[in-house]
């Protein structure tokens, strides 16, 4: 019998698939401390996580039977992929399954920050009627700069074009002609920075992209730029962004992700007037959570059964 541990909240549809698998049994144990997780790892052939569980080298080392770690979602920054590879453990994710949700969250934040939706709501429920204070700006005719033109970046581009935006994108792994087919100009990063009215990030955290939004790069941007981040907090130097917001170089920001999550009490961005915050909700839709859950369960079961390994992010020798 295959034994699978689900250590973060997983969509019901995925749990039902696990319950129906005649050759597998699963335990759902969320909120485990590292010690608790390390203690039970030797019992399991498969581990399914979202972003909450830190699957570090110690946890993997205790997974003496472990063959696969499945990430219900895209980012694998909570998993020590190099350590897993050394132990011959497959790490897989579910690319595409929550892309629409993340693109829609990007548009929602872009619109909300442009139209002061949250402060206007708060003002009204406080008994005020401040129409003049909340005049906004339109997306129409603005330039959107997209950093990272993968699945999510492209879905954002399609939606932004429907809003009348001109879209520029930067992605070293994409061909200019592929972007051109979508009516998007693929340009170098400095051009995205210098021309964007809105800048949105859709790239993974790598040594090259970590804190790519820093004080010098912000200074290359137009005064009054609006920055949206639903990708990963580590792409932004939070102190530099806070400083640029206070100086007015950055007009506003909408942030769904943070360097540490939840954000530290002294996070310099929390409480700034022109920043809209959400708690990493990019993939939090009913549809996306059903998709990631069923996709990862199907992939993990197929991998453990030796049928097929899909969407592995590491290569085993
Ligand atoms: C992802 O990487 O799939 C998203 O950030 C959502 C999540 O962390 O669950």
PDB file of N, CA and C in Angstrom, residues 144-235:
ATOM      1  N   UNK A 144       1.810  48.788 -20.018  1.00  0.00           N
ATOM      2  CA  UNK A 144       2.035  47.767 -18.985  1.00  0.00           C
ATOM      3  C   UNK A 144       3.354  47.063 -19.293  1.00  0.00           C
ATOM      4  N   UNK A 145       4.251  47.026 -18.328  1.00  0.00           N
ATOM      5  CA  UNK A 145       5.495  46.274 -18.463  1.00  0.00           C
ATOM      6  C   UNK A 145       5.352  44.964 -17.704  1.00  0.00           C
ATOM      7  N   UNK A 146       5.622  43.861 -18.398  1.00  0.00           N
ATOM      8  CA  UNK A 146       5.494  42.546 -17.763  1.00  0.00           C
ATOM      9  C   UNK A 146       6.887  41.929 -17.671  1.00  0.00           C
ATOM     10  N   UNK A 147       7.315  41.594 -16.476  1.00  0.00           N
ATOM     11  CA  UNK A 147       8.606  40.920 -16.311  1.00  0.00           C
ATOM     12  C   UNK A 147       8.301  39.434 -16.100  1.00  0.00           C
ATOM     13  N   UNK A 148       8.672  38.631 -17.091  1.00  0.00           N
ATOM     14  CA  UNK A 148       8.359  37.195 -17.041  1.00  0.00           C
ATOM     15  C   UNK A 148       7.170  36.936 -17.948  1.00  0.00           C
ATOM     16  N   UNK A 149       7.445  36.367 -19.150  1.00  0.00           N
ATOM     17  CA  UNK A 149       6.360  36.204 -20.115  1.00  0.00           C
ATOM     18  C   UNK A 149       6.062  34.719 -20.320  1.00  0.00           C
ATOM     19  N   UNK A 150       5.846  34.030 -19.200  1.00  0.00           N
ATOM     20  CA  UNK A 150       5.416  32.633 -19.239  1.00  0.00           C
ATOM     21  C   UNK A 150       3.892  32.583 -19.265  1.00  0.00           C
ATOM     22  N   UNK A 151       3.352  31.491 -18.744  1.00  0.00           N
ATOM     23  CA  UNK A 151       1.884  31.311 -18.802  1.00  0.00           C
ATOM     24  C   UNK A 151       1.127  32.483 -18.196  1.00  0.00           C
ATOM     25  N   UNK A 152       1.533  32.862 -16.960  1.00  0.00           N
ATOM     26  CA  UNK A 152       0.762  33.898 -16.258  1.00  0.00           C
ATOM     27  C   UNK A 152       0.971  35.251 -16.931  1.00  0.00           C
ATOM     28  N   UNK A 153       2.222  35.562 -17.284  1.00  0.00           N
ATOM     29  CA  UNK A 153       2.507  36.825 -17.953  1.00  0.00           C
ATOM     30  C   UNK A 153       1.678  36.977 -19.223  1.00  0.00           C
ATOM     31  N   UNK A 154       1.529  35.876 -19.975  1.00  0.00           N
ATOM     32  CA  UNK A 154       0.765  35.948 -21.231  1.00  0.00           C
ATOM     33  C   UNK A 154      -0.727  36.152 -20.965  1.00  0.00           C
ATOM     34  N   UNK A 155      -1.237  35.474 -19.936  1.00  0.00           N
ATOM     35  CA  UNK A 155      -2.663  35.664 -19.610  1.00  0.00           C
ATOM     36  C   UNK A 155      -2.931  37.104 -19.162  1.00  0.00           C
ATOM     37  N   UNK A 156      -1.964  37.673 -18.432  1.00  0.00           N
ATOM     38  CA  UNK A 156      -2.104  39.081 -18.021  1.00  0.00           C
ATOM     39  C   UNK A 156      -2.088  39.976 -19.263  1.00  0.00           C
ATOM     40  N   UNK A 157      -1.179  39.668 -20.200  1.00  0.00           N
ATOM     41  CA  UNK A 157      -1.079  40.483 -21.417  1.00  0.00           C
ATOM     42  C   UNK A 157      -2.401  40.487 -22.187  1.00  0.00           C
ATOM     43  N   UNK A 158      -2.991  39.301 -22.362  1.00  0.00           N
ATOM     44  CA  UNK A 158      -4.279  39.220 -23.091  1.00  0.00           C
ATOM     45  C   UNK A 158      -5.330  40.113 -22.432  1.00  0.00           C
ATOM     46  N   UNK A 159      -5.377  40.022 -21.106  1.00  0.00           N
ATOM     47  CA  UNK A 159      -6.401  40.784 -20.369  1.00  0.00           C
ATOM     48  C   UNK A 159      -6.101  42.287 -20.439  1.00  0.00           C
ATOM     49  N   UNK A 160      -4.827  42.629 -20.309  1.00  0.00           N
ATOM     50  CA  UNK A 160      -4.453  44.048 -20.328  1.00  0.00           C
ATOM     51  C   UNK A 160      -4.750  44.659 -21.693  1.00  0.00           C
ATOM     52  N   UNK A 161      -4.542  43.879 -22.747  1.00  0.00           N
ATOM     53  CA  UNK A 161      -4.821  44.405 -24.096  1.00  0.00           C
ATOM     54  C   UNK A 161      -6.319  44.671 -24.247  1.00  0.00           C
ATOM     55  N   UNK A 162      -7.124  43.817 -23.637  1.00  0.00           N
ATOM     56  CA  UNK A 162      -8.576  44.047 -23.692  1.00  0.00           C
ATOM     57  C   UNK A 162      -8.963  45.342 -22.974  1.00  0.00           C
ATOM     58  N   UNK A 163      -8.104  45.774 -22.067  1.00  0.00           N
ATOM     59  CA  UNK A 163      -8.352  47.045 -21.364  1.00  0.00           C
ATOM     60  C   UNK A 163      -7.734  48.232 -22.105  1.00  0.00           C
ATOM     61  N   UNK A 164      -7.176  47.983 -23.282  1.00  0.00           N
ATOM     62  CA  UNK A 164      -6.624  49.089 -24.084  1.00  0.00           C
ATOM     63  C   UNK A 164      -5.203  49.467 -23.718  1.00  0.00           C
ATOM     64  N   UNK A 165      -4.497  48.564 -23.034  1.00  0.00           N
ATOM     65  CA  UNK A 165      -3.111  48.880 -22.655  1.00  0.00           C
ATOM     66  C   UNK A 165      -2.138  48.461 -23.764  1.00  0.00           C
ATOM     67  N   UNK A 166      -1.026  49.158 -23.835  1.00  0.00           N
ATOM     68  CA  UNK A 166       0.093  48.730 -24.678  1.00  0.00           C
ATOM     69  C   UNK A 166       0.967  47.850 -23.795  1.00  0.00           C
ATOM     70  N   UNK A 167       1.343  46.685 -24.315  1.00  0.00           N
ATOM     71  CA  UNK A 167       2.072  45.751 -23.445  1.00  0.00           C
ATOM     72  C   UNK A 167       3.506  45.537 -23.939  1.00  0.00           C
ATOM     73  N   UNK A 168       4.455  45.750 -23.034  1.00  0.00           N
ATOM     74  CA  UNK A 168       5.866  45.427 -23.267  1.00  0.00           C
ATOM     75  C   UNK A 168       6.217  44.296 -22.311  1.00  0.00           C
ATOM     76  N   UNK A 169       7.057  43.387 -22.753  1.00  0.00           N
ATOM     77  CA  UNK A 169       7.427  42.301 -21.837  1.00  0.00           C
ATOM     78  C   UNK A 169       8.920  42.042 -21.916  1.00  0.00           C
ATOM     79  N   UNK A 170       9.447  41.535 -20.815  1.00  0.00           N
ATOM     80  CA  UNK A 170      10.836  41.090 -20.817  1.00  0.00           C
ATOM     81  C   UNK A 170      10.888  39.642 -20.338  1.00  0.00           C
ATOM     82  N   UNK A 171      11.549  38.812 -21.110  1.00  0.00           N
ATOM     83  CA  UNK A 171      11.749  37.418 -20.697  1.00  0.00           C
ATOM     84  C   UNK A 171      12.879  36.851 -21.546  1.00  0.00           C
ATOM     85  N   UNK A 172      14.025  36.554 -20.927  1.00  0.00           N
ATOM     86  CA  UNK A 172      15.165  36.074 -21.720  1.00  0.00           C
ATOM     87  C   UNK A 172      14.921  34.712 -22.365  1.00  0.00           C
ATOM     88  N   UNK A 173      13.881  33.993 -21.943  1.00  0.00           N
ATOM     89  CA  UNK A 173      13.646  32.647 -22.480  1.00  0.00           C
ATOM     90  C   UNK A 173      12.558  32.604 -23.549  1.00  0.00           C
ATOM     91  N   UNK A 174      12.078  33.766 -23.968  1.00  0.00           N
ATOM     92  CA  UNK A 174      10.971  33.804 -24.931  1.00  0.00           C
ATOM     93  C   UNK A 174      11.450  34.453 -26.218  1.00  0.00           C
ATOM     94  N   UNK A 175      10.920  33.949 -27.359  1.00  0.00           N
ATOM     95  CA  UNK A 175      11.308  34.526 -28.657  1.00  0.00           C
ATOM     96  C   UNK A 175      10.434  35.745 -28.943  1.00  0.00           C
ATOM     97  N   UNK A 176      11.069  36.774 -29.529  1.00  0.00           N
ATOM     98  CA  UNK A 176      10.337  38.019 -29.819  1.00  0.00           C
ATOM     99  C   UNK A 176       9.143  37.741 -30.725  1.00  0.00           C
ATOM    100  N   UNK A 177       9.297  36.773 -31.668  1.00  0.00           N
ATOM    101  CA  UNK A 177       8.183  36.535 -32.599  1.00  0.00           C
ATOM    102  C   UNK A 177       6.972  35.906 -31.891  1.00  0.00           C
ATOM    103  N   UNK A 178       7.241  35.122 -30.839  1.00  0.00           N
ATOM    104  CA  UNK A 178       6.109  34.538 -30.096  1.00  0.00           C
ATOM    105  C   UNK A 178       5.318  35.634 -29.379  1.00  0.00           C
ATOM    106  N   UNK A 179       6.041  36.581 -28.802  1.00  0.00           N
ATOM    107  CA  UNK A 179       5.362  37.696 -28.136  1.00  0.00           C
ATOM    108  C   UNK A 179       4.638  38.554 -29.162  1.00  0.00           C
ATOM    109  N   UNK A 180       5.300  38.770 -30.322  1.00  0.00           N
ATOM    110  CA  UNK A 180       4.711  39.637 -31.357  1.00  0.00           C
ATOM    111  C   UNK A 180       3.371  39.079 -31.830  1.00  0.00           C
ATOM    112  N   UNK A 181       3.255  37.728 -31.877  1.00  0.00           N
ATOM    113  CA  UNK A 181       1.979  37.122 -32.308  1.00  0.00           C
ATOM    114  C   UNK A 181       0.834  37.554 -31.402  1.00  0.00           C
ATOM    115  N   UNK A 182       1.179  37.911 -30.166  1.00  0.00           N
ATOM    116  CA  UNK A 182       0.140  38.366 -29.220  1.00  0.00           C
ATOM    117  C   UNK A 182       0.040  39.889 -29.191  1.00  0.00           C
ATOM    118  N   UNK A 183       0.776  40.530 -30.072  1.00  0.00           N
ATOM    119  CA  UNK A 183       0.745  42.001 -30.084  1.00  0.00           C
ATOM    120  C   UNK A 183       1.525  42.605 -28.928  1.00  0.00           C
ATOM    121  N   UNK A 184       2.530  41.843 -28.462  1.00  0.00           N
ATOM    122  CA  UNK A 184       3.341  42.300 -27.323  1.00  0.00           C
ATOM    123  C   UNK A 184       4.781  42.492 -27.786  1.00  0.00           C
ATOM    124  N   UNK A 185       5.404  43.608 -27.429  1.00  0.00           N
ATOM    125  CA  UNK A 185       6.805  43.819 -27.797  1.00  0.00           C
ATOM    126  C   UNK A 185       7.702  43.252 -26.712  1.00  0.00           C
ATOM    127  N   UNK A 186       8.603  42.368 -27.124  1.00  0.00           N
ATOM    128  CA  UNK A 186       9.572  41.810 -26.180  1.00  0.00           C
ATOM    129  C   UNK A 186      10.795  42.720 -26.195  1.00  0.00           C
ATOM    130  N   UNK A 187      11.149  43.279 -25.074  1.00  0.00           N
ATOM    131  CA  UNK A 187      12.204  44.301 -25.029  1.00  0.00           C
ATOM    132  C   UNK A 187      13.149  44.000 -23.866  1.00  0.00           C
ATOM    133  N   UNK A 188      14.257  44.762 -23.805  1.00  0.00           N
ATOM    134  CA  UNK A 188      15.164  44.498 -22.683  1.00  0.00           C
ATOM    135  C   UNK A 188      14.583  45.095 -21.384  1.00  0.00           C
ATOM    136  N   UNK A 189      15.160  44.653 -20.297  1.00  0.00           N
ATOM    137  CA  UNK A 189      14.588  44.997 -19.001  1.00  0.00           C
ATOM    138  C   UNK A 189      14.585  46.517 -18.768  1.00  0.00           C
ATOM    139  N   UNK A 190      15.673  47.161 -19.171  1.00  0.00           N
ATOM    140  CA  UNK A 190      15.736  48.611 -18.945  1.00  0.00           C
ATOM    141  C   UNK A 190      14.627  49.339 -19.693  1.00  0.00           C
ATOM    142  N   UNK A 191      14.272  48.815 -20.878  1.00  0.00           N
ATOM    143  CA  UNK A 191      13.189  49.475 -21.628  1.00  0.00           C
ATOM    144  C   UNK A 191      11.839  49.246 -20.925  1.00  0.00           C
ATOM    145  N   UNK A 192      11.652  48.052 -20.402  1.00  0.00           N
ATOM    146  CA  UNK A 192      10.412  47.824 -19.628  1.00  0.00           C
ATOM    147  C   UNK A 192      10.377  48.802 -18.467  1.00  0.00           C
ATOM    148  N   UNK A 193      11.492  48.902 -17.750  1.00  0.00           N
ATOM    149  CA  UNK A 193      11.525  49.793 -16.585  1.00  0.00           C
ATOM    150  C   UNK A 193      11.249  51.247 -16.998  1.00  0.00           C
ATOM    151  N   UNK A 194      11.867  51.686 -18.096  1.00  0.00           N
ATOM    152  CA  UNK A 194      11.780  53.118 -18.406  1.00  0.00           C
ATOM    153  C   UNK A 194      10.444  53.509 -19.044  1.00  0.00           C
ATOM    154  N   UNK A 195       9.722  52.526 -19.631  1.00  0.00           N
ATOM    155  CA  UNK A 195       8.502  52.916 -20.356  1.00  0.00           C
ATOM    156  C   UNK A 195       7.196  52.538 -19.656  1.00  0.00           C
ATOM    157  N   UNK A 196       7.279  51.682 -18.660  1.00  0.00           N
ATOM    158  CA  UNK A 196       6.031  51.181 -18.064  1.00  0.00           C
ATOM    159  C   UNK A 196       5.356  52.220 -17.164  1.00  0.00           C
ATOM    160  N   UNK A 197       4.038  52.349 -17.357  1.00  0.00           N
ATOM    161  CA  UNK A 197       3.229  53.092 -16.378  1.00  0.00           C
ATOM    162  C   UNK A 197       2.856  52.149 -15.233  1.00  0.00           C
ATOM    163  N   UNK A 198       2.641  50.895 -15.604  1.00  0.00           N
ATOM    164  CA  UNK A 198       2.363  49.828 -14.626  1.00  0.00           C
ATOM    165  C   UNK A 198       3.413  48.750 -14.862  1.00  0.00           C
ATOM    166  N   UNK A 199       3.950  48.207 -13.789  1.00  0.00           N
ATOM    167  CA  UNK A 199       4.938  47.135 -13.920  1.00  0.00           C
ATOM    168  C   UNK A 199       4.437  45.943 -13.116  1.00  0.00           C
ATOM    169  N   UNK A 200       4.354  44.782 -13.763  1.00  0.00           N
ATOM    170  CA  UNK A 200       3.879  43.599 -13.037  1.00  0.00           C
ATOM    171  C   UNK A 200       4.894  42.467 -13.182  1.00  0.00           C
ATOM    172  N   UNK A 201       5.105  41.728 -12.103  1.00  0.00           N
ATOM    173  CA  UNK A 201       6.153  40.700 -12.059  1.00  0.00           C
ATOM    174  C   UNK A 201       5.528  39.307 -12.155  1.00  0.00           C
ATOM    175  N   UNK A 202       6.066  38.491 -13.065  1.00  0.00           N
ATOM    176  CA  UNK A 202       5.555  37.122 -13.213  1.00  0.00           C
ATOM    177  C   UNK A 202       6.699  36.164 -13.470  1.00  0.00           C
ATOM    178  N   UNK A 203       7.728  36.291 -12.661  1.00  0.00           N
ATOM    179  CA  UNK A 203       8.911  35.468 -12.850  1.00  0.00           C
ATOM    180  C   UNK A 203       9.229  34.737 -11.548  1.00  0.00           C
ATOM    181  N   UNK A 204      10.004  33.668 -11.674  1.00  0.00           N
ATOM    182  CA  UNK A 204      10.387  32.901 -10.483  1.00  0.00           C
ATOM    183  C   UNK A 204      11.537  33.614  -9.767  1.00  0.00           C
ATOM    184  N   UNK A 205      11.752  33.240  -8.509  1.00  0.00           N
ATOM    185  CA  UNK A 205      12.914  33.765  -7.774  1.00  0.00           C
ATOM    186  C   UNK A 205      14.130  32.914  -8.129  1.00  0.00           C
ATOM    187  N   UNK A 206      15.132  33.550  -8.681  1.00  0.00           N
ATOM    188  CA  UNK A 206      16.393  32.877  -9.000  1.00  0.00           C
ATOM    189  C   UNK A 206      17.493  33.817  -8.507  1.00  0.00           C
ATOM    190  N   UNK A 207      18.757  33.382  -8.533  1.00  0.00           N
ATOM    191  CA  UNK A 207      19.807  34.330  -8.125  1.00  0.00           C
ATOM    192  C   UNK A 207      19.768  35.611  -8.965  1.00  0.00           C
ATOM    193  N   UNK A 208      19.361  35.499 -10.245  1.00  0.00           N
ATOM    194  CA  UNK A 208      19.332  36.699 -11.119  1.00  0.00           C
ATOM    195  C   UNK A 208      18.148  37.620 -10.790  1.00  0.00           C
ATOM    196  N   UNK A 209      17.034  37.034 -10.364  1.00  0.00           N
ATOM    197  CA  UNK A 209      15.829  37.874 -10.196  1.00  0.00           C
ATOM    198  C   UNK A 209      15.613  38.338  -8.756  1.00  0.00           C
ATOM    199  N   UNK A 210      16.346  37.762  -7.800  1.00  0.00           N
ATOM    200  CA  UNK A 210      16.161  38.161  -6.404  1.00  0.00           C
ATOM    201  C   UNK A 210      16.443  39.668  -6.253  1.00  0.00           C
ATOM    202  N   UNK A 211      15.516  40.367  -5.623  1.00  0.00           N
ATOM    203  CA  UNK A 211      15.561  41.842  -5.446  1.00  0.00           C
ATOM    204  C   UNK A 211      15.883  42.583  -6.757  1.00  0.00           C
ATOM    205  N   UNK A 212      15.341  42.089  -7.851  1.00  0.00           N
ATOM    206  CA  UNK A 212      15.536  42.807  -9.124  1.00  0.00           C
ATOM    207  C   UNK A 212      14.852  44.180  -9.087  1.00  0.00           C
ATOM    208  N   UNK A 213      13.830  44.304  -8.243  1.00  0.00           N
ATOM    209  CA  UNK A 213      13.229  45.620  -8.034  1.00  0.00           C
ATOM    210  C   UNK A 213      13.899  46.186  -6.780  1.00  0.00           C
ATOM    211  N   UNK A 214      14.900  47.043  -7.030  1.00  0.00           N
ATOM    212  CA  UNK A 214      15.686  47.618  -5.940  1.00  0.00           C
ATOM    213  C   UNK A 214      15.775  49.126  -6.189  1.00  0.00           C
ATOM    214  N   UNK A 215      16.486  49.819  -5.343  1.00  0.00           N
ATOM    215  CA  UNK A 215      16.481  51.292  -5.475  1.00  0.00           C
ATOM    216  C   UNK A 215      17.007  51.744  -6.845  1.00  0.00           C
ATOM    217  N   UNK A 216      18.181  51.239  -7.295  1.00  0.00           N
ATOM    218  CA  UNK A 216      18.654  51.675  -8.620  1.00  0.00           C
ATOM    219  C   UNK A 216      17.689  51.301  -9.756  1.00  0.00           C
ATOM    220  N   UNK A 217      17.095  50.100  -9.708  1.00  0.00           N
ATOM    221  CA  UNK A 217      16.191  49.747 -10.827  1.00  0.00           C
ATOM    222  C   UNK A 217      14.913  50.585 -10.763  1.00  0.00           C
ATOM    223  N   UNK A 218      14.456  50.907  -9.567  1.00  0.00           N
ATOM    224  CA  UNK A 218      13.256  51.760  -9.449  1.00  0.00           C
ATOM    225  C   UNK A 218      13.557  53.147 -10.025  1.00  0.00           C
ATOM    226  N   UNK A 219      14.778  53.604  -9.821  1.00  0.00           N
ATOM    227  CA  UNK A 219      15.141  54.937 -10.335  1.00  0.00           C
ATOM    228  C   UNK A 219      15.161  54.976 -11.871  1.00  0.00           C
ATOM    229  N   UNK A 220      15.264  53.782 -12.498  1.00  0.00           N
ATOM    230  CA  UNK A 220      15.183  53.736 -13.968  1.00  0.00           C
ATOM    231  C   UNK A 220      13.733  53.836 -14.446  1.00  0.00           C
ATOM    232  N   UNK A 221      12.807  53.667 -13.530  1.00  0.00           N
ATOM    233  CA  UNK A 221      11.384  53.661 -13.915  1.00  0.00           C
ATOM    234  C   UNK A 221      10.851  55.076 -13.986  1.00  0.00           C
ATOM    235  N   UNK A 222       9.721  55.203 -14.700  1.00  0.00           N
ATOM    236  CA  UNK A 222       9.040  56.505 -14.787  1.00  0.00           C
ATOM    237  C   UNK A 222       8.629  56.957 -13.397  1.00  0.00           C
ATOM    238  N   UNK A 223       8.721  58.241 -13.151  1.00  0.00           N
ATOM    239  CA  UNK A 223       8.162  58.759 -11.892  1.00  0.00           C
ATOM    240  C   UNK A 223       6.650  58.551 -11.964  1.00  0.00           C
ATOM    241  N   UNK A 224       6.088  57.979 -10.924  1.00  0.00           N
ATOM    242  CA  UNK A 224       4.639  57.743 -10.939  1.00  0.00           C
ATOM    243  C   UNK A 224       4.263  56.331 -11.355  1.00  0.00           C
ATOM    244  N   UNK A 225       5.266  55.465 -11.526  1.00  0.00           N
ATOM    245  CA  UNK A 225       4.973  54.078 -11.892  1.00  0.00           C
ATOM    246  C   UNK A 225       4.150  53.390 -10.788  1.00  0.00           C
ATOM    247  N   UNK A 226       3.332  52.431 -11.216  1.00  0.00           N
ATOM    248  CA  UNK A 226       2.565  51.613 -10.254  1.00  0.00           C
ATOM    249  C   UNK A 226       3.084  50.181 -10.377  1.00  0.00           C
ATOM    250  N   UNK A 227       3.447  49.585  -9.246  1.00  0.00           N
ATOM    251  CA  UNK A 227       4.071  48.244  -9.264  1.00  0.00           C
ATOM    252  C   UNK A 227       3.111  47.215  -8.659  1.00  0.00           C
ATOM    253  N   UNK A 228       2.972  46.095  -9.374  1.00  0.00           N
ATOM    254  CA  UNK A 228       2.081  45.008  -8.921  1.00  0.00           C
ATOM    255  C   UNK A 228       2.950  43.758  -8.750  1.00  0.00           C
ATOM    256  N   UNK A 229       2.811  43.065  -7.635  1.00  0.00           N
ATOM    257  CA  UNK A 229       3.564  41.813  -7.468  1.00  0.00           C
ATOM    258  C   UNK A 229       2.669  40.723  -6.908  1.00  0.00           C
ATOM    259  N   UNK A 230       2.340  39.750  -7.778  1.00  0.00           N
ATOM    260  CA  UNK A 230       1.609  38.565  -7.311  1.00  0.00           C
ATOM    261  C   UNK A 230       2.480  37.326  -7.516  1.00  0.00           C
ATOM    262  N   UNK A 231       3.791  37.537  -7.709  1.00  0.00           N
ATOM    263  CA  UNK A 231       4.673  36.394  -8.000  1.00  0.00           C
ATOM    264  C   UNK A 231       5.364  35.921  -6.715  1.00  0.00           C
ATOM    265  N   UNK A 232       6.431  36.571  -6.338  1.00  0.00           N
ATOM    266  CA  UNK A 232       7.144  36.219  -5.113  1.00  0.00           C
ATOM    267  C   UNK A 232       7.711  37.482  -4.483  1.00  0.00           C
ATOM    268  N   UNK A 233       7.632  37.567  -3.150  1.00  0.00           N
ATOM    269  CA  UNK A 233       8.095  38.753  -2.439  1.00  0.00           C
ATOM    270  C   UNK A 233       9.572  39.034  -2.634  1.00  0.00           C
ATOM    271  N   UNK A 234      10.353  37.968  -2.775  1.00  0.00           N
ATOM    272  CA  UNK A 234      11.814  38.154  -2.835  1.00  0.00           C
ATOM    273  C   UNK A 234      12.268  38.843  -4.123  1.00  0.00           C
ATOM    274  N   UNK A 235      11.368  39.051  -5.066  1.00  0.00           N
ATOM    275  CA  UNK A 235      11.750  39.784  -6.281  1.00  0.00           C
ATOM    276  C   UNK A 235      11.970  41.260  -5.973  1.00  0.00           C
TER     277      UNK A 235
END
